[in-house]
Short mmCIF file of C-alpha atoms and ligand atoms in Angstrom, two decimals:
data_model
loop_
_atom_site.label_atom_id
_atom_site.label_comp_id
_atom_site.label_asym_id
_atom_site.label_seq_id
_atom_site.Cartn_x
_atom_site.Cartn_y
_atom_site.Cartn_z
CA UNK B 977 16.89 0.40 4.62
CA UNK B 978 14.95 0.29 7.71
CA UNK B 979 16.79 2.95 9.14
CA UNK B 980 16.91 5.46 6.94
CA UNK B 981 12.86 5.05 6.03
CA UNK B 982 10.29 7.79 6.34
CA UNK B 983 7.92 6.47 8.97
CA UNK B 984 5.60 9.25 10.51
CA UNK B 985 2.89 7.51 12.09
CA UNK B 986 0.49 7.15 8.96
CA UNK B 987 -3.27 6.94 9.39
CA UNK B 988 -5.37 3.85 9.72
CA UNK B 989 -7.38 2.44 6.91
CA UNK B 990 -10.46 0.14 6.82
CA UNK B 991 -10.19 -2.99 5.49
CA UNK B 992 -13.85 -4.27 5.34
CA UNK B 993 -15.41 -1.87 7.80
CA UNK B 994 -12.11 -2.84 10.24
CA UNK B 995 -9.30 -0.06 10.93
CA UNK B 996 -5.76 -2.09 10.19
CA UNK B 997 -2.39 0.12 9.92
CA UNK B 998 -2.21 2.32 6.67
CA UNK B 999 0.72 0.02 5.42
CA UNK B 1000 -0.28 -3.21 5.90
CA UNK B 1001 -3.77 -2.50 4.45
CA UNK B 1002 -2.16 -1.29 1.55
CA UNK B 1003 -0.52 -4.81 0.75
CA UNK B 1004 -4.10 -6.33 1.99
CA UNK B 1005 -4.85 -8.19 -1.77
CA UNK B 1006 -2.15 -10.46 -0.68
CA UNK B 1007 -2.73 -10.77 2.79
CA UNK B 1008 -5.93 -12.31 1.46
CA UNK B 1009 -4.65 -14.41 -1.31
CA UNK B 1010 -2.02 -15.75 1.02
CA UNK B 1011 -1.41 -19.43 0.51
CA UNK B 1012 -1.27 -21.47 4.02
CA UNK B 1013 0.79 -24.49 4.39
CA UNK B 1014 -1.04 -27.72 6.28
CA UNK B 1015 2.22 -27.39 8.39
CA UNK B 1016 1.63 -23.85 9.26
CA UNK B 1017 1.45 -22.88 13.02
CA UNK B 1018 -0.05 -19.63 13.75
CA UNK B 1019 0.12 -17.56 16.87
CA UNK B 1020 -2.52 -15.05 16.91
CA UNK B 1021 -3.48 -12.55 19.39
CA UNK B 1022 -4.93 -9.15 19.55
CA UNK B 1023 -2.08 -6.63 19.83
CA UNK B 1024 -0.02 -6.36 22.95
CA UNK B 1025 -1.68 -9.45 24.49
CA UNK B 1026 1.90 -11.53 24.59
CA UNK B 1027 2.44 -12.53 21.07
CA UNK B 1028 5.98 -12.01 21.67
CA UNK B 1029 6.33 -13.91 24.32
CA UNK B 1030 4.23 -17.00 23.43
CA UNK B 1031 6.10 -16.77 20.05
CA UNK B 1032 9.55 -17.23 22.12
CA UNK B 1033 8.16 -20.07 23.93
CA UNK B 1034 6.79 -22.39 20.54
CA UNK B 1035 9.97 -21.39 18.86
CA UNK B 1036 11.79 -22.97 22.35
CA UNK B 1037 9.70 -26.15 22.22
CA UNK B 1038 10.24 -26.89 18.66
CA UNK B 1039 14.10 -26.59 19.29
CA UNK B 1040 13.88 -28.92 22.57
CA UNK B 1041 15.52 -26.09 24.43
CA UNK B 1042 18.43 -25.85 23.12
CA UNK B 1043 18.98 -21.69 23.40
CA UNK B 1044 21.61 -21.41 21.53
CA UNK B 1045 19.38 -22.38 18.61
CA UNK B 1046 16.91 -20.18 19.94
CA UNK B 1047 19.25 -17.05 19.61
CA UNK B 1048 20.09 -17.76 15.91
CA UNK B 1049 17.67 -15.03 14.82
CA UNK B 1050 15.60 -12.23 15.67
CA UNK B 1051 12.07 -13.04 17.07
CA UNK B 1052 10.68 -10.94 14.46
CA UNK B 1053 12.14 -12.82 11.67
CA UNK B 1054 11.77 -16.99 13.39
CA UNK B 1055 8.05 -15.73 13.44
CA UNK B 1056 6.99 -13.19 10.51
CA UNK B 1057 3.66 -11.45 10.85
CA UNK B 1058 1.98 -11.59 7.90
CA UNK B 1059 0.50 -8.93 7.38
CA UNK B 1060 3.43 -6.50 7.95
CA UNK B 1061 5.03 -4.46 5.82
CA UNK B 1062 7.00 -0.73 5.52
CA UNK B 1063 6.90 -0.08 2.07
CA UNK B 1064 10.51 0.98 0.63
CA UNK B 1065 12.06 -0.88 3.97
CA UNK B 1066 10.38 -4.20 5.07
CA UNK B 1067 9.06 -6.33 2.44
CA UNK B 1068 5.66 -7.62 3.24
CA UNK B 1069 5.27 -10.34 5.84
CA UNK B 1070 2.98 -12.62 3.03
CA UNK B 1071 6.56 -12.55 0.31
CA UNK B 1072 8.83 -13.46 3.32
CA UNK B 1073 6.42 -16.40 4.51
CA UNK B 1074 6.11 -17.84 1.04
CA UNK B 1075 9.89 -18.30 0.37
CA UNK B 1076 10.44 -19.90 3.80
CA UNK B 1077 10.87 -23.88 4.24
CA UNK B 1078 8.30 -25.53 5.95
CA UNK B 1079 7.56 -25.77 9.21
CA UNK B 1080 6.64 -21.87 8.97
CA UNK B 1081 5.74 -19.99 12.49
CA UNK B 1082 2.80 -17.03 11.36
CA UNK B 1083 2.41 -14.27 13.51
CA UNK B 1084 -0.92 -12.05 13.11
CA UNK B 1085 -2.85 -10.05 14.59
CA UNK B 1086 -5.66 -10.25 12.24
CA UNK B 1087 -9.37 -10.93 13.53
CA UNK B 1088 -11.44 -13.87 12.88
CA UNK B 1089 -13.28 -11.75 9.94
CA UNK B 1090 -9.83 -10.98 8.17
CA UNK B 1091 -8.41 -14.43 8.61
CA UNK B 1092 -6.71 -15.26 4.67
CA UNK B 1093 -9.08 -18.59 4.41
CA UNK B 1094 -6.80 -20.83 3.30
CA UNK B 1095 -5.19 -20.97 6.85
CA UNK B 1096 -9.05 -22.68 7.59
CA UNK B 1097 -8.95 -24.93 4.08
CA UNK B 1098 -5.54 -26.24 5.39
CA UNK B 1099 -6.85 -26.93 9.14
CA UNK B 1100 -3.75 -24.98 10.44
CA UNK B 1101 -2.83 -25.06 14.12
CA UNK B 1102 -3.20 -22.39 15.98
CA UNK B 1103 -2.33 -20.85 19.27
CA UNK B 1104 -4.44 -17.21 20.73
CA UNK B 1105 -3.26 -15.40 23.14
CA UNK B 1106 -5.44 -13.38 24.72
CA UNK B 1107 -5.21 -10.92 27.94
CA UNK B 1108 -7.44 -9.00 30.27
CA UNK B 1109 -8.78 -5.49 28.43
CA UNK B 1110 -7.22 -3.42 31.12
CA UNK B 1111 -3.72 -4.38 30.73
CA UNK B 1112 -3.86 -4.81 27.14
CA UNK B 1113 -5.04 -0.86 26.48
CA UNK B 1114 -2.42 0.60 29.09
CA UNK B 1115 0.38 -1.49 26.95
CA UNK B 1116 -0.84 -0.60 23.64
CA UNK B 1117 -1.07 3.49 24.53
CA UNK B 1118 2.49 2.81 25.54
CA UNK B 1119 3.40 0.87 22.42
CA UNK B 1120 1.31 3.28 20.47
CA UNK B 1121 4.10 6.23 21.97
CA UNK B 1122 6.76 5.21 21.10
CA UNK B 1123 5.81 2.99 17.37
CA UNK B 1124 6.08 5.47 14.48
CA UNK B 1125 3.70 2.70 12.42
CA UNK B 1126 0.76 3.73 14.73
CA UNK B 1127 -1.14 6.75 15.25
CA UNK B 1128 -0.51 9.42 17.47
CA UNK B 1129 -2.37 8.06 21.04
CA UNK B 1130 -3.58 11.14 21.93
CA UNK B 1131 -4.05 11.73 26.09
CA UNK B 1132 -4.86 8.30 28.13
CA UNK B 1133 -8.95 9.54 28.49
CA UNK B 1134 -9.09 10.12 24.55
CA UNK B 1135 -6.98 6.35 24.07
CA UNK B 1136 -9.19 4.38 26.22
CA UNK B 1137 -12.19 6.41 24.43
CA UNK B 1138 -10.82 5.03 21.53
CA UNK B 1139 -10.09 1.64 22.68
CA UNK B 1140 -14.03 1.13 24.04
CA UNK B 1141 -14.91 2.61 20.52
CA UNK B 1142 -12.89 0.15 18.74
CA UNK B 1143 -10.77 2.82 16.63
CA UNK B 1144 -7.29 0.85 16.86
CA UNK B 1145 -5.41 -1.07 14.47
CA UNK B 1146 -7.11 -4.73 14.09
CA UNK B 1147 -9.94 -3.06 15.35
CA UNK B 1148 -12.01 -3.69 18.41
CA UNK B 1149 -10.74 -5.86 21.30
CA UNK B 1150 -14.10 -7.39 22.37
CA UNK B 1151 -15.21 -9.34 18.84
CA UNK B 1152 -11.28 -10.37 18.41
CA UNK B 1153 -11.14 -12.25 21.95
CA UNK B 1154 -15.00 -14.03 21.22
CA UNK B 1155 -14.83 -14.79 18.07
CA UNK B 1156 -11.62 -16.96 18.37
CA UNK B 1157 -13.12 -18.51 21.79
CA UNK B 1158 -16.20 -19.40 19.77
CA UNK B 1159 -14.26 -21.23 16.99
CA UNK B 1160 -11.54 -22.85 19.30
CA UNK B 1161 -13.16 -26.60 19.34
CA UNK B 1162 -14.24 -26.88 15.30
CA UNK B 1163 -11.35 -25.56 14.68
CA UNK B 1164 -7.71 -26.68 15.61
CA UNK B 1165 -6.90 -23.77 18.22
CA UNK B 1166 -4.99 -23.39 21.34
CA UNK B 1167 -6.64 -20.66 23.53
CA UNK B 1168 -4.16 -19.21 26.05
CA UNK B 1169 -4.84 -16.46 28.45
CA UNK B 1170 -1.60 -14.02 29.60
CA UNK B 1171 -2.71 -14.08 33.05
CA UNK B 1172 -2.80 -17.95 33.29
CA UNK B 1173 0.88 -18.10 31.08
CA UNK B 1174 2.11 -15.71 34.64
CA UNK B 1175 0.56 -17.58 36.80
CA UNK B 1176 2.09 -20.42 36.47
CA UNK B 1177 4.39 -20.19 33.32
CA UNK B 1178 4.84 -24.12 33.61
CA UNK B 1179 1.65 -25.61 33.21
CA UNK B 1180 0.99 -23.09 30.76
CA UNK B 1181 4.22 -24.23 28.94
CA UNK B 1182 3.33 -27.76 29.17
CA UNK B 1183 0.00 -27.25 27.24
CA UNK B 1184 2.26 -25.85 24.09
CA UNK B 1185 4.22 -28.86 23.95
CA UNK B 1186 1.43 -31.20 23.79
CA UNK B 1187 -0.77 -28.73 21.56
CA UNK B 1188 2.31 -29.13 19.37
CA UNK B 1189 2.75 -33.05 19.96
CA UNK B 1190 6.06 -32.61 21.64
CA UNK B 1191 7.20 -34.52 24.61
CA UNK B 1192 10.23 -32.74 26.48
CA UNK B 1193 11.95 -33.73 30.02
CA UNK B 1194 11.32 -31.64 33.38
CA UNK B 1195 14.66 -30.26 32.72
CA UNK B 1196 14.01 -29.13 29.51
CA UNK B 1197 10.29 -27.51 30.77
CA UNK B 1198 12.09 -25.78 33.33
CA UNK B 1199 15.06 -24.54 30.91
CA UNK B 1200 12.70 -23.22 28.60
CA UNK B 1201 10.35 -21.47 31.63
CA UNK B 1202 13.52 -19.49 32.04
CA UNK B 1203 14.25 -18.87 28.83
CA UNK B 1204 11.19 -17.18 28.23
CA UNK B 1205 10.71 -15.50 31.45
CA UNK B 1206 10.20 -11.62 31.35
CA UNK B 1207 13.53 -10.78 32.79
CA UNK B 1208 15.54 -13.45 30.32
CA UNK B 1209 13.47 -11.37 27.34
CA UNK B 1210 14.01 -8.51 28.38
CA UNK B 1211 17.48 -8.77 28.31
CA UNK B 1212 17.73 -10.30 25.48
CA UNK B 1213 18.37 -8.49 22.25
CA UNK B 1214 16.99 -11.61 20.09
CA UNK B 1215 13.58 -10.91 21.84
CA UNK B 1216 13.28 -7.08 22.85
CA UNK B 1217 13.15 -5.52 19.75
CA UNK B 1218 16.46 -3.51 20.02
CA UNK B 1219 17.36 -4.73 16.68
CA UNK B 1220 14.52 -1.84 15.14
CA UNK B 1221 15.81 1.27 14.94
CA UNK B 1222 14.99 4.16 16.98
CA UNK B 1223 13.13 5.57 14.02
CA UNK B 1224 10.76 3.43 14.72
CA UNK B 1225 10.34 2.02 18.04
CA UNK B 1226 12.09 4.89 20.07
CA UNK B 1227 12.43 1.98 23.41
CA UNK B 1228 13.68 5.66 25.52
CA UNK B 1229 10.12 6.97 25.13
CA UNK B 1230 9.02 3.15 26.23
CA UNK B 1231 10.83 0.26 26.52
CA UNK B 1232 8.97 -3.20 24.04
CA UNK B 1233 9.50 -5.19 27.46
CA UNK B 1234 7.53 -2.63 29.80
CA UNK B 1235 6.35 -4.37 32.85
CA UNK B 1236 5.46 -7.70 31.50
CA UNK B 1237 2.85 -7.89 34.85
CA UNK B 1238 -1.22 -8.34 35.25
CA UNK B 1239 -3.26 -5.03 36.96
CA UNK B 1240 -0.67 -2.33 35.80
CA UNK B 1241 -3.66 -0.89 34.60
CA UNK B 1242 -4.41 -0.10 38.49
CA UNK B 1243 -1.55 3.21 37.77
CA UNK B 1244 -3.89 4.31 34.90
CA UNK B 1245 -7.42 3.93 35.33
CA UNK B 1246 -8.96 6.34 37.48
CA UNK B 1247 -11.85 5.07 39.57
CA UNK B 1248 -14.33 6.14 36.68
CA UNK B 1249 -12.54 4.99 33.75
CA UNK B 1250 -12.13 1.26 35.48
CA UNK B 1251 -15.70 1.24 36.06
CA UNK B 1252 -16.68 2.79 32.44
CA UNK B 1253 -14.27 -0.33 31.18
CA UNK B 1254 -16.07 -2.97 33.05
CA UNK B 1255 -19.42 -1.69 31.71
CA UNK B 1256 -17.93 -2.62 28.26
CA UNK B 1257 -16.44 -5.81 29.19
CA UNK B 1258 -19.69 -6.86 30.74
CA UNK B 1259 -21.20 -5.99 27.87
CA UNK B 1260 -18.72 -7.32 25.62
CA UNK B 1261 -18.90 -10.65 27.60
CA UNK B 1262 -22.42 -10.96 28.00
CA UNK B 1263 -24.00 -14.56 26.38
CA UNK B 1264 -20.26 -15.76 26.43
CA UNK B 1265 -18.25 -18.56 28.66
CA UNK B 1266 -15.17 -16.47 27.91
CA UNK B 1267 -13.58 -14.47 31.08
CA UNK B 1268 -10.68 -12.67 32.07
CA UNK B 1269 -8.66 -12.05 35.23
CA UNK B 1270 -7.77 -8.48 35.79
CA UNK B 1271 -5.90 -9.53 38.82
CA UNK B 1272 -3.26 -12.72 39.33
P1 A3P U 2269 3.42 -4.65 28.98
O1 A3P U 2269 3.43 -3.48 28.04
O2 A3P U 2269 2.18 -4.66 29.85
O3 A3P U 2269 4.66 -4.80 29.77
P2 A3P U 2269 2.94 -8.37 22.42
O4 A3P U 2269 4.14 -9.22 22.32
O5 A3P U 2269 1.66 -9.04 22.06
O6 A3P U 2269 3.13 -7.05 21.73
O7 A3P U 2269 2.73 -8.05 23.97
C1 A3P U 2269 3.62 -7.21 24.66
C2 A3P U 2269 3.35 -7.31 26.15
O8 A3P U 2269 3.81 -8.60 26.62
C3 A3P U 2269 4.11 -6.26 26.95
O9 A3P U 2269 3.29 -5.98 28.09
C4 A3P U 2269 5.36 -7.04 27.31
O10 A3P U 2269 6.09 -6.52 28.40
C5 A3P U 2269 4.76 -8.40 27.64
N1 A3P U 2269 5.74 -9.51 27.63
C6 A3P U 2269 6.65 -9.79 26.68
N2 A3P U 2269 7.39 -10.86 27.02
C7 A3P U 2269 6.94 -11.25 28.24
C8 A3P U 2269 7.31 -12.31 29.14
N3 A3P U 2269 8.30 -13.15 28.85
N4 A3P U 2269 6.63 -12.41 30.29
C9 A3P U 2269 5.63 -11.56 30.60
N5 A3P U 2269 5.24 -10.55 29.79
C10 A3P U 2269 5.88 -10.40 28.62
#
């Protein structure tokens, strides 16, 4: 069982040139095999970006609000990620999405170069996620603390090294962000930014349920807005990942539901290490239209 497995943060592997947890690349012949459903919604994001949260808020919409229906399950399990797996604990996210019913949520966190490509032969919708660099490396180095699935972080200096060198599970942050931007109008996906969704959580909200062809009441909107609000998650035991065991994500080291804010990364960075970030996200963002706020 989950509990009882052996998890001691094992090293990445490269799957095509691209570092992905030791685990899941081990099950990577069917990641890439994996049969997609025209049905199929995906919600992809680079890690720590708000995956969870965005997967809360399509799993809201599709159940017109209703919470109670919302609580049936884990958020984990009403949106597997495919590529997952513990071997000996989990089975792999690709066996659990192929004997679900249709309409299946996918979660991944798989880049554009990784992408199984029947989720493109099938035309699958799909929603990204994606959040400012600075926030997103502060929460992963936290994540990466207290997960027993990823590698030691090492001190903050030698993480964000690692971050601007691309060494992290699903590899660099820079080509995962641009290469979704540059396929979002030939293909049928939903770009989202973090900072916009907390913002204004509403209109954000209100671009799901037409992405997803639903039409809902102001009441409902504003039912699901708190539903899905960071305090409401965080609270929540459906959504904050107190259902894994301590084993794996030890939450006393650093709780799944941190902060949930934009510019935490102004308690990190020193004055050098913001401006050594910025000379990679310039770079990074040069001969794009894509841009993030670091501030809301
Ligand atoms: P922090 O570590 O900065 O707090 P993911 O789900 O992709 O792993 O992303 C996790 C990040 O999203 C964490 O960021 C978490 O707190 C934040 N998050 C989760 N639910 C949220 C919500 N409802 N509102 C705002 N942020 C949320």
């Amino acid at each position: 069982t989950l509990s009882s497995a052996m998890i001691d943060r094992p090293p990445l592997q490269l799957v095509k040139g691209m570092p992905i947890l030791g685990p899941f690349a081990e099950n990577w012949k069917d990641v890439e095999r994996f049969q997609a459903r025209s049905d199929d919604l995906l919600i992809a994001t680079y890690p720590k970006s708000g995956t969870t949260w965005m997967s809360e808020i399509v799993d809201a919409v599709l159940n017109d609000g209703d919470t109670e229906k919302s609580r049936r399950d884990n958020i984990f399990n009403k949106v597997p990620m495919l590529e997952f797996w513990v071997p000996g604990a989990i089975p792999p996210g690709s066996e659990v999405l192929d004997s679900l019913p249709s309409p299946r949520l996918v979660k991944t966190h798989l880049p554009v170069s990784l992408f199984p490509k029947s989720f493109w032969e099938k035309n699958c919708k799909i929603i990204y996620v994606a959040r400012n660099p600075k926030d997103v490396v502060v929460s992963f180095y936290h994540f990466d603390k207290m997960n027993q699935l990823h590698p030691e972080p090492g001190t903050w200096e030698e993480y964000l090294e690692k971050f601007i060198q691309g060494n992290m599970g699903f590899g660099p942050w820079g080509a995962h962000v641009k290469e979704f931007w540059a396929l979002r109008q030939e293909r049928n996906i939903l770009y989202m930014f973090y900072e916009d969704m907390l913002e204004d959580p509403k209109r954000e909200i209100q671009k799901v349920i037409k992405f997803l062809g639903k039409d809902l009441s102001d009441d409902v909107l504003e039912k699901i807005c708190l539903q899905t609000s960071f305090k409401a998650m965080k609270e929540n035991p459906k959504t904050n990942y107190t259902a894994i065991p301590s084993t794996i994500m030890d939450q006393s080291v650093s709780p799944f539901m941190r902060k949930g804010i934009c510019g935490d990364w102004k308690n990190h960075f020193t004055v050098s290490q913001s401006e050594r970030l910025d000379e990679y996200y310039q770079k990074e963002m040069s001969g794009t239209d894509l841009s993030f706020r670091f501030l809301v």
